[in-house]
mmCIF file of C-alpha atoms in Angstrom:
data_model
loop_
_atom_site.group_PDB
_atom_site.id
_atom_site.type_symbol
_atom_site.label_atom_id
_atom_site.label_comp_id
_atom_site.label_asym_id
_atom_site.label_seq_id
_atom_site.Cartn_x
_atom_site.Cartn_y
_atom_site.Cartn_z
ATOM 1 C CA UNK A 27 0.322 2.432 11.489
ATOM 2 C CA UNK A 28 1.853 0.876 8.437
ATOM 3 C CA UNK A 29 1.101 0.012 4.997
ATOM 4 C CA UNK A 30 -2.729 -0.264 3.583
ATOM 5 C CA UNK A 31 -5.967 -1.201 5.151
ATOM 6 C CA UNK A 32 -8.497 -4.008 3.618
ATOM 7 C CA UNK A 33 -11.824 -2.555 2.147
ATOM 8 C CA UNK A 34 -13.237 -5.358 0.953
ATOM 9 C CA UNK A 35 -11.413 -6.495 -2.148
ATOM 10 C CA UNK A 36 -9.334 -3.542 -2.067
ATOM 11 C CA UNK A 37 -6.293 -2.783 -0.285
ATOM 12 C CA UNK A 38 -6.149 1.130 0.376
ATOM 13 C CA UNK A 39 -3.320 2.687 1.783
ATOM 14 C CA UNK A 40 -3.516 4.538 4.760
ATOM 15 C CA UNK A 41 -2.598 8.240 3.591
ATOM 16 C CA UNK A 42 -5.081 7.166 1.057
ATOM 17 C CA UNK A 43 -7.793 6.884 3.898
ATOM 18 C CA UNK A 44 -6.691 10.146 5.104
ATOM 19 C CA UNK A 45 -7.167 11.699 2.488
ATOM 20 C CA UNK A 46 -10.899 10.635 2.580
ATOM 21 C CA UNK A 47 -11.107 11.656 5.661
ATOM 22 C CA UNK A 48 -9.643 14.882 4.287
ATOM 23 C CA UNK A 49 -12.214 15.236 1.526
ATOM 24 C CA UNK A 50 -15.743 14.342 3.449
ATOM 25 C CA UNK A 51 -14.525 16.104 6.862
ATOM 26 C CA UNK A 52 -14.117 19.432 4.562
ATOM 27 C CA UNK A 53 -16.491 19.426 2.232
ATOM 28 C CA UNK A 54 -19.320 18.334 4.825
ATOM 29 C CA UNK A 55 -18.773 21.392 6.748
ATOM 30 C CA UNK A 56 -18.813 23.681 3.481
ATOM 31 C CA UNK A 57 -21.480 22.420 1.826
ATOM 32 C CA UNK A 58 -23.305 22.398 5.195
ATOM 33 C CA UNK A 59 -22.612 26.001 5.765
ATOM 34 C CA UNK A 60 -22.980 27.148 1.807
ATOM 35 C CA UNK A 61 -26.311 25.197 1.507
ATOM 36 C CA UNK A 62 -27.644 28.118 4.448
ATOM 37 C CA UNK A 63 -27.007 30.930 1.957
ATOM 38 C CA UNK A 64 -28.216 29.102 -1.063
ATOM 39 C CA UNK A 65 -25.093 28.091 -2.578
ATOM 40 C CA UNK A 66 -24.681 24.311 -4.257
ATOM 41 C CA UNK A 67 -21.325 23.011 -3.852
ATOM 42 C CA UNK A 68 -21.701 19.037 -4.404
ATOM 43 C CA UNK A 69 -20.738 19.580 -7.918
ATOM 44 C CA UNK A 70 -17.476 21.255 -7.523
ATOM 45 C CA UNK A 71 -16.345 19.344 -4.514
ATOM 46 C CA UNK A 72 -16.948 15.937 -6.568
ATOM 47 C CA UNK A 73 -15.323 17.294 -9.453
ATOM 48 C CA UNK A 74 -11.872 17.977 -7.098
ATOM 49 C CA UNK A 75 -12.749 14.336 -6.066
ATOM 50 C CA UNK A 76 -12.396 12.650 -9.260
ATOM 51 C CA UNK A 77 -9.649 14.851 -10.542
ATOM 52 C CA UNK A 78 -7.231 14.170 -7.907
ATOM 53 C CA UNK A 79 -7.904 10.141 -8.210
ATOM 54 C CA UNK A 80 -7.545 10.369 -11.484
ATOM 55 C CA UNK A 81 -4.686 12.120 -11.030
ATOM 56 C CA UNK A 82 -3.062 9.640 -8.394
ATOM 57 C CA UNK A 83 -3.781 6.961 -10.701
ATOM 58 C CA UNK A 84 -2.485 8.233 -13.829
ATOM 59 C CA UNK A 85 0.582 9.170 -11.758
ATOM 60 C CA UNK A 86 1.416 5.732 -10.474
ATOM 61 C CA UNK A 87 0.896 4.058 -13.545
ATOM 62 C CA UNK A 88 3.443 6.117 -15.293
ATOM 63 C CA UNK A 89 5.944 5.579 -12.474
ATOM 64 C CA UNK A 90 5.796 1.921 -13.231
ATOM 65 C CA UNK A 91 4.378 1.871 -16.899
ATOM 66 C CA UNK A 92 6.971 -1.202 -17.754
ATOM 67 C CA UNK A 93 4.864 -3.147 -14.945
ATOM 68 C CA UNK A 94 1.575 -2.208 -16.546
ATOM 69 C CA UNK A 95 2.760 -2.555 -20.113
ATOM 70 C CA UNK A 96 2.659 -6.142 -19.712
ATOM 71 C CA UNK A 97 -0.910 -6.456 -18.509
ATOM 72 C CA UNK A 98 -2.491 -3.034 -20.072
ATOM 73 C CA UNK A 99 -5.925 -3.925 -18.053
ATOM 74 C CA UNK A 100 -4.136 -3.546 -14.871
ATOM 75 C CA UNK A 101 -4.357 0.100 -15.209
ATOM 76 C CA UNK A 102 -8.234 -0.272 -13.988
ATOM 77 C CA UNK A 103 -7.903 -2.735 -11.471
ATOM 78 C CA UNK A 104 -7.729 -0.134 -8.427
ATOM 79 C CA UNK A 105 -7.762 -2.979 -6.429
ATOM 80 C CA UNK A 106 -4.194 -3.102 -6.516
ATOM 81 C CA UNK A 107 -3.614 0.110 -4.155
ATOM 82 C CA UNK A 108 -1.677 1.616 -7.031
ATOM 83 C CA UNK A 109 -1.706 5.290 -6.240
ATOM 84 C CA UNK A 110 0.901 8.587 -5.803
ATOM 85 C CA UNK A 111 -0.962 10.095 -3.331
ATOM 86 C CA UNK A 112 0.974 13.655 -3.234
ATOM 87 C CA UNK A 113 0.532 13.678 -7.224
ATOM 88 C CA UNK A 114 -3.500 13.191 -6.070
ATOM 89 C CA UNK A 115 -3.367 15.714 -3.493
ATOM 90 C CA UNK A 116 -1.984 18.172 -5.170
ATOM 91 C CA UNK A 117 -4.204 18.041 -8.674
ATOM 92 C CA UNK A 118 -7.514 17.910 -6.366
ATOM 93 C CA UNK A 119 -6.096 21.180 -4.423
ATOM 94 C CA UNK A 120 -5.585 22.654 -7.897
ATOM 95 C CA UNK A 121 -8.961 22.200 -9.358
ATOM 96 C CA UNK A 122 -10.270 23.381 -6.008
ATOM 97 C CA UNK A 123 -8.618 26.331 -6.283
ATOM 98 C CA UNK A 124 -9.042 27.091 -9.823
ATOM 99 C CA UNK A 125 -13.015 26.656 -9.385
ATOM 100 C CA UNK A 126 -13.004 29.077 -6.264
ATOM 101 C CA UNK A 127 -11.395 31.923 -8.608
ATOM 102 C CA UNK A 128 -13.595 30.484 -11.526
ATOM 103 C CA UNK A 129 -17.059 30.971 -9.498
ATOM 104 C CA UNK A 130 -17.314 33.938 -7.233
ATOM 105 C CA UNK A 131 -20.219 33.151 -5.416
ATOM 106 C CA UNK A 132 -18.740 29.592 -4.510
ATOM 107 C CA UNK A 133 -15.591 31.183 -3.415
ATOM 108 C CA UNK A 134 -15.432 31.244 0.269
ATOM 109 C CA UNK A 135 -17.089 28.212 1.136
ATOM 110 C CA UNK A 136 -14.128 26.195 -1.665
ATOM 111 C CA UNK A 137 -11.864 27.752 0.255
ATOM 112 C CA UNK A 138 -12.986 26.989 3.664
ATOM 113 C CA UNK A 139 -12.977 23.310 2.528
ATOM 114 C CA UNK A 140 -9.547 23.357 1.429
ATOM 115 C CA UNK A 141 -8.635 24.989 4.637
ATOM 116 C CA UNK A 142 -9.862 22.357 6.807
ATOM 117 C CA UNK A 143 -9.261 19.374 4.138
ATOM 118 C CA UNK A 144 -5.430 20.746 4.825
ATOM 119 C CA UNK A 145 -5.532 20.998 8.453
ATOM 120 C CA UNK A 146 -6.722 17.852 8.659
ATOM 121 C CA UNK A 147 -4.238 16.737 6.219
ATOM 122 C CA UNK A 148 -1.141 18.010 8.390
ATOM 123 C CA UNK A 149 -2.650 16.372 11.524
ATOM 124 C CA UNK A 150 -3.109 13.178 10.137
ATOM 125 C CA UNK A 151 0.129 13.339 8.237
ATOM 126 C CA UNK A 152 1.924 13.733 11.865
ATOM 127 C CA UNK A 153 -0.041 11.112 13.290
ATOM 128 C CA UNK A 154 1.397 8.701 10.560
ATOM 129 C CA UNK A 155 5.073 9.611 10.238
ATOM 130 C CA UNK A 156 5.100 9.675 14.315
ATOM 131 C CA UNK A 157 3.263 5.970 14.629
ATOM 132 C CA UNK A 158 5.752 4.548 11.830
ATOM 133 C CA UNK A 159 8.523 5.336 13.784
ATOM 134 C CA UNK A 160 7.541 2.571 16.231
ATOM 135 C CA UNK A 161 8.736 -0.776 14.289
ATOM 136 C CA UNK A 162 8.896 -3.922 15.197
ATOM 137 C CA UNK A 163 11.309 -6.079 14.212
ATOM 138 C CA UNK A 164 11.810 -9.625 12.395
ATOM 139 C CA UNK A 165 10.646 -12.380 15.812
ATOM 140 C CA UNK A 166 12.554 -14.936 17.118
ATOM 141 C CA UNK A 167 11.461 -17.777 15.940
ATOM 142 C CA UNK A 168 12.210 -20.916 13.722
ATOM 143 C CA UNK A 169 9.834 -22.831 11.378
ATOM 144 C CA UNK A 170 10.174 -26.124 9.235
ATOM 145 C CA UNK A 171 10.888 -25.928 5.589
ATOM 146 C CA UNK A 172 9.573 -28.781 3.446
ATOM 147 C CA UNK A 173 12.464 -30.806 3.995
ATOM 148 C CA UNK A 174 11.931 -30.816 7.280
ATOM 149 C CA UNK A 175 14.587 -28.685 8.565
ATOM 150 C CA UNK A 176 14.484 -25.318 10.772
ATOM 151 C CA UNK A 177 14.881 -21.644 9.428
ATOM 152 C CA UNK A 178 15.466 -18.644 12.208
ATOM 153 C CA UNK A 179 13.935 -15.965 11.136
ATOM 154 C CA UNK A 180 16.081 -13.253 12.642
ATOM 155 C CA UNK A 181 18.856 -14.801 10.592
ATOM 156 C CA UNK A 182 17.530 -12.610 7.843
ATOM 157 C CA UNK A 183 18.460 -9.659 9.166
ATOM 158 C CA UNK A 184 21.344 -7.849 7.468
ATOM 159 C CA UNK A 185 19.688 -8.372 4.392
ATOM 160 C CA UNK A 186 15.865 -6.898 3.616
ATOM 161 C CA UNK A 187 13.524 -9.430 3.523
ATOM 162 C CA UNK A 188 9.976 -10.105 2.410
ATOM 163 C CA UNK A 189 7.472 -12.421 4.081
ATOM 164 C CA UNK A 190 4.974 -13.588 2.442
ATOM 165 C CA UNK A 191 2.082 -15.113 4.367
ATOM 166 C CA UNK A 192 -0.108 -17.533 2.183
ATOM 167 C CA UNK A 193 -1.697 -20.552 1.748
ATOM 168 C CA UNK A 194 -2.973 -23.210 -1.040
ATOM 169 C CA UNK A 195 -6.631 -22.570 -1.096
ATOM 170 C CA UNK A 196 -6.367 -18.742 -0.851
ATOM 171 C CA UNK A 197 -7.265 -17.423 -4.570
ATOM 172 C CA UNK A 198 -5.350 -14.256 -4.487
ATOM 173 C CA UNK A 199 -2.351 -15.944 -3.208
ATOM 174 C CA UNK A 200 -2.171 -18.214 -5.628
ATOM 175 C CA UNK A 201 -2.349 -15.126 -8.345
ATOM 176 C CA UNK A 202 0.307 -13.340 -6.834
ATOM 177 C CA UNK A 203 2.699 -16.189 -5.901
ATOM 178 C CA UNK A 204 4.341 -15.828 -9.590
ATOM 179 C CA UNK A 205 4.366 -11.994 -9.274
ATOM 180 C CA UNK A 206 6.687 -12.954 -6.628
ATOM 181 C CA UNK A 207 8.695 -15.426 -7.956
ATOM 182 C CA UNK A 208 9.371 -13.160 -10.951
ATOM 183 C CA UNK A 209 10.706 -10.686 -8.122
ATOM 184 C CA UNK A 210 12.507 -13.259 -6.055
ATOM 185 C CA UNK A 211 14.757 -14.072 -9.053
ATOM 186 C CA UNK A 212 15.389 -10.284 -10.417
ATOM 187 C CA UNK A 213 16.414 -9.103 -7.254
ATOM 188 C CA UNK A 214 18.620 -11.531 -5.887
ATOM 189 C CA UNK A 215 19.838 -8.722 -2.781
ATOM 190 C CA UNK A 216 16.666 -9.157 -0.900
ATOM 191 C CA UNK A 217 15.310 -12.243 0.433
ATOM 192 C CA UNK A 218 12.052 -14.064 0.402
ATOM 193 C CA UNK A 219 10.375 -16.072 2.711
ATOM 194 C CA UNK A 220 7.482 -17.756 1.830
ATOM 195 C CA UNK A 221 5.689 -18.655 4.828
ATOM 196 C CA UNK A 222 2.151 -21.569 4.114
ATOM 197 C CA UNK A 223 -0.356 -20.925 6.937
ATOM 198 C CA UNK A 224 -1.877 -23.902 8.653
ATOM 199 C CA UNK A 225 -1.308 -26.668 5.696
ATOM 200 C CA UNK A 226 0.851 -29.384 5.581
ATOM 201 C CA UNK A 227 3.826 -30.395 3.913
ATOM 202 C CA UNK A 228 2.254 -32.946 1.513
ATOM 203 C CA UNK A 229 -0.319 -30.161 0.612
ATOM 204 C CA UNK A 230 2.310 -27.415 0.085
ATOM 205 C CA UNK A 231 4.564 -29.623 -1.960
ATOM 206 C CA UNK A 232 1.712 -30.857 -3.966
ATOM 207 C CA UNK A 233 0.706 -27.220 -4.872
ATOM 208 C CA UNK A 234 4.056 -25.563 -5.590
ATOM 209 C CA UNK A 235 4.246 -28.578 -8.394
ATOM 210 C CA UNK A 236 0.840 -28.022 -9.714
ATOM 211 C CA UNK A 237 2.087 -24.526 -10.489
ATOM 212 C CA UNK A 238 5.469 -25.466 -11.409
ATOM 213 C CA UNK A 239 6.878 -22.997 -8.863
ATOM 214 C CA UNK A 240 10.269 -23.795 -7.618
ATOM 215 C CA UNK A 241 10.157 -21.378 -4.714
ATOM 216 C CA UNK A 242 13.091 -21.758 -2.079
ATOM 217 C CA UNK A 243 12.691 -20.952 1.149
ATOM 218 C CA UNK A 244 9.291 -22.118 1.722
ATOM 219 C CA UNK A 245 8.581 -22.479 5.296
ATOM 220 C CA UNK A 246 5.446 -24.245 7.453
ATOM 221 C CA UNK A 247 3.948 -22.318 9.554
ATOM 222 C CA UNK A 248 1.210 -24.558 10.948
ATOM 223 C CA UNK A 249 -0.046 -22.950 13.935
ATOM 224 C CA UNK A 250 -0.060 -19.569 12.126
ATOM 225 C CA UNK A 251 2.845 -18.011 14.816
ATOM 226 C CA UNK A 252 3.508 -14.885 12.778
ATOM 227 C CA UNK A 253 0.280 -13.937 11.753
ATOM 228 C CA UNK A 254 -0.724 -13.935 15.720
ATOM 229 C CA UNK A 255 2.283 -11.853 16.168
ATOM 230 C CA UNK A 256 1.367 -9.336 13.554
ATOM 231 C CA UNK A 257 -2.839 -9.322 14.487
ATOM 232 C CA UNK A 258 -3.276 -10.268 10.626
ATOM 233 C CA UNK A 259 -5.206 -12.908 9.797
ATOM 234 C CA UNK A 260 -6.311 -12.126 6.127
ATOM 235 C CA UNK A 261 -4.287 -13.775 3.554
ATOM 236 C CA UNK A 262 -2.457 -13.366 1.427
ATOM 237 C CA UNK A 263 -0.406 -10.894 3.333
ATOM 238 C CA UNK A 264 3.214 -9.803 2.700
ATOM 239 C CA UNK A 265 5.677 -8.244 5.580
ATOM 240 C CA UNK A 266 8.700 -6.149 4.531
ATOM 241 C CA UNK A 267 11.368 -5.661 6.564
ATOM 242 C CA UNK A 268 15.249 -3.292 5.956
ATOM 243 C CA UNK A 269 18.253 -4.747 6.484
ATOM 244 C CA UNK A 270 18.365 -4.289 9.940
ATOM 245 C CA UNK A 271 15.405 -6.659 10.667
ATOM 246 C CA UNK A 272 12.684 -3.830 11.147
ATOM 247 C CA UNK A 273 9.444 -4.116 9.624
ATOM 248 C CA UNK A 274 8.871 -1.312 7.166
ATOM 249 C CA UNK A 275 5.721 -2.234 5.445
ATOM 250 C CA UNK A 276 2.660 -4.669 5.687
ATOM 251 C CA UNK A 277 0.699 -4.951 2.563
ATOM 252 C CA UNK A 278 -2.941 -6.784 2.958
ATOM 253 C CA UNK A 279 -4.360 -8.019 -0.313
ATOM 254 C CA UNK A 280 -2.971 -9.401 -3.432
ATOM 255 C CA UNK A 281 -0.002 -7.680 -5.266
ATOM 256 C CA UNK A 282 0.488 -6.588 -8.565
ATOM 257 C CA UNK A 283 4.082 -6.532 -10.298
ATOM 258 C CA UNK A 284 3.691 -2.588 -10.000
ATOM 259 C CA UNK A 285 2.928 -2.797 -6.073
ATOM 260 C CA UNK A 286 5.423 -5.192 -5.294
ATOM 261 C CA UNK A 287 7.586 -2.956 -7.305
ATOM 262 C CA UNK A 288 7.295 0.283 -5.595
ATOM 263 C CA UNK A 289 7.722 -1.928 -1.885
ATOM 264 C CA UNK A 290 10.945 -3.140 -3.534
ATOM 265 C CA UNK A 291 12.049 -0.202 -4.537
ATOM 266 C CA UNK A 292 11.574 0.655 -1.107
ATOM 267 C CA UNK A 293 14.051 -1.954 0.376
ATOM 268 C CA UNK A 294 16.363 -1.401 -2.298
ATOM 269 C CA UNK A 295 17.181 2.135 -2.135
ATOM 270 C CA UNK A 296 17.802 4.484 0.721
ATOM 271 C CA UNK A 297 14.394 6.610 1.108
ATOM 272 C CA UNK A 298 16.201 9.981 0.513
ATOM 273 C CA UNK A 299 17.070 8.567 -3.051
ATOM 274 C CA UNK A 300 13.712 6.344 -3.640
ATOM 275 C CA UNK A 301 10.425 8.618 -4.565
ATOM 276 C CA UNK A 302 7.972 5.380 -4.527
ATOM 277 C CA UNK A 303 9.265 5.073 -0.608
ATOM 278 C CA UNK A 304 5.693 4.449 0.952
ATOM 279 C CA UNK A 305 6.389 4.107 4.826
ATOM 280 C CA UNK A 306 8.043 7.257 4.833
ATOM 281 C CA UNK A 307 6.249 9.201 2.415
ATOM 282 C CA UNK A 308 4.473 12.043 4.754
ATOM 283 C CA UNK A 309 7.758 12.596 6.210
ATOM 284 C CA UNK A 310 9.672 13.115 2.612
ATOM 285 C CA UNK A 311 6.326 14.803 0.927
ATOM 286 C CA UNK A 312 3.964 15.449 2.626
ATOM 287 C CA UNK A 313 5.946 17.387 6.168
ATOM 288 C CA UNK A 314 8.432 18.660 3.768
ATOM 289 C CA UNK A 315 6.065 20.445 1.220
ATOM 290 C CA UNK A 316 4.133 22.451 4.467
#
């Protein structure tokens, strides 16, 4: 289980679902329970709720300010999956906890939600870090570029790579493909493969001068191979794999220079120096901090 799920227009990562599960498993079964002996809890609970978004948010945004700071109205576009989730966790634990001591009579029903909320935390936190283990790696297989000739994939490996699955009439592709050029060209260690789903050559070309984007490495994938290798048929979506050829991430949904950012970071760094790691983060804050 890797990555983010699609919600629509957003793209939430899993350990974010989690932690929704977290949330309406816990406080379901206090307010259900509190409610009996007269006791209101919606208001508290919700107020944790917001907090620790808020929280997550505010968090990421810092971590990758010089990202925002050149779009400013990115910081509200939650669309983008932008979110430290142990920064979130923590803050909604907090004001949990705080309220509890605050209001007596709410006490042992706050805590009984943070109890479970946690269990179910750890649980689901195991079930990640042990399903992320099992990755599969770059496939065997060679596609045209626009010139006509044939790239192996697999000859990537020993180098991390991105894979970007896209095509000309997709509108969020089209918004993120400079997001990735910009990328491509300031981090000339990894390597980028841009890989046009279904569409032709003449289309493809035609496009990538419309936009004045002189992407190498663009490849034609016209029977959509790796998307019926990965089950992932949405578009745009973007595949990142180490340096050994093993995928690492899968990202559904457009990206944003600060998403793309944190990924990178990812590929870039080994994930006991890199704090924006997100395929191992249960296992680094999440198993650690129990």
């Amino acid at each position: 289980m890797i990555g983010t799920a699609q919600i629509g227009a957003a793209a939430l990562p899993m350990a974010m679902l989690l932690l929704i599960a977290c949330y309406a498993v816990g406080s379901w079964l206090a307010v259900l329970l509190a409610k009996k002996h007269g006791v209101q809890l919606e208001a508290p609970l919700l107020l944790s709720l917001l907090f620790g978004l808020l929280a997550a948010r505010l968090t990421f945004v810092v971590q990758f300010h010089a990202d925002y700071l050149r779009n400013p109205l990115d910081i509200i576009d939650i669309r983008d999956g932008g979110w430290n989730l142990y920064a979130g966790w923590c803050a909604a634990w907090g004001c949990t906890l705080w309220q509890a001591f605050r209001e007596r009579p709410k006490r042992r029903y706050l805590l009984m939600s943070l109890t479970v909320a946690s269990a179910i935390w750890l649980s689901g936190a195991l079930l990640l870090s042990s399903s992320a283990s099992e990755k599969p790696q770059l496939p065997v297989i060679s596609l045209p570029t626009l010139s006509g000739d044939n790239i192996a994939l697999e000859s990537s490996q020993g180098k991390p790579t991105v894979i970007n699955l896209w095509a000309a009439w997709c509108p969020p592709c089209r918004r993120e493909m400079p997001v990735l050029h910009e990328a491509q060209m300031a981090h000339p260690e990894i390597r980028f493969l841009y890989l046009n789903q279904g569409e032709s050559a003449v289309v493809v070309r035609q496009f990538l001068q419309q936009q004045q984007l002189p992407l190498p490495h663009v490849l034609l994938d016209r029977q959509q191979q790796i998307a019926e290798i990965f089950k992932q048929r949405a578009l745009p979506t973007t595949l990142f794999f180490d340096g050994q050829g093993k995928l690492t991430d899968m990202r559904l949904g457009e990206l944003s220079r600060a998403t793309l950012a944190q990924y990178l970071n990812h590929l870039s760094l080994p994930c006991k120096e890199n704090q924006s790691c997100p395929s191992h983060y249960f296992q680094r804050n999440v198993l650690s901090s129990q």
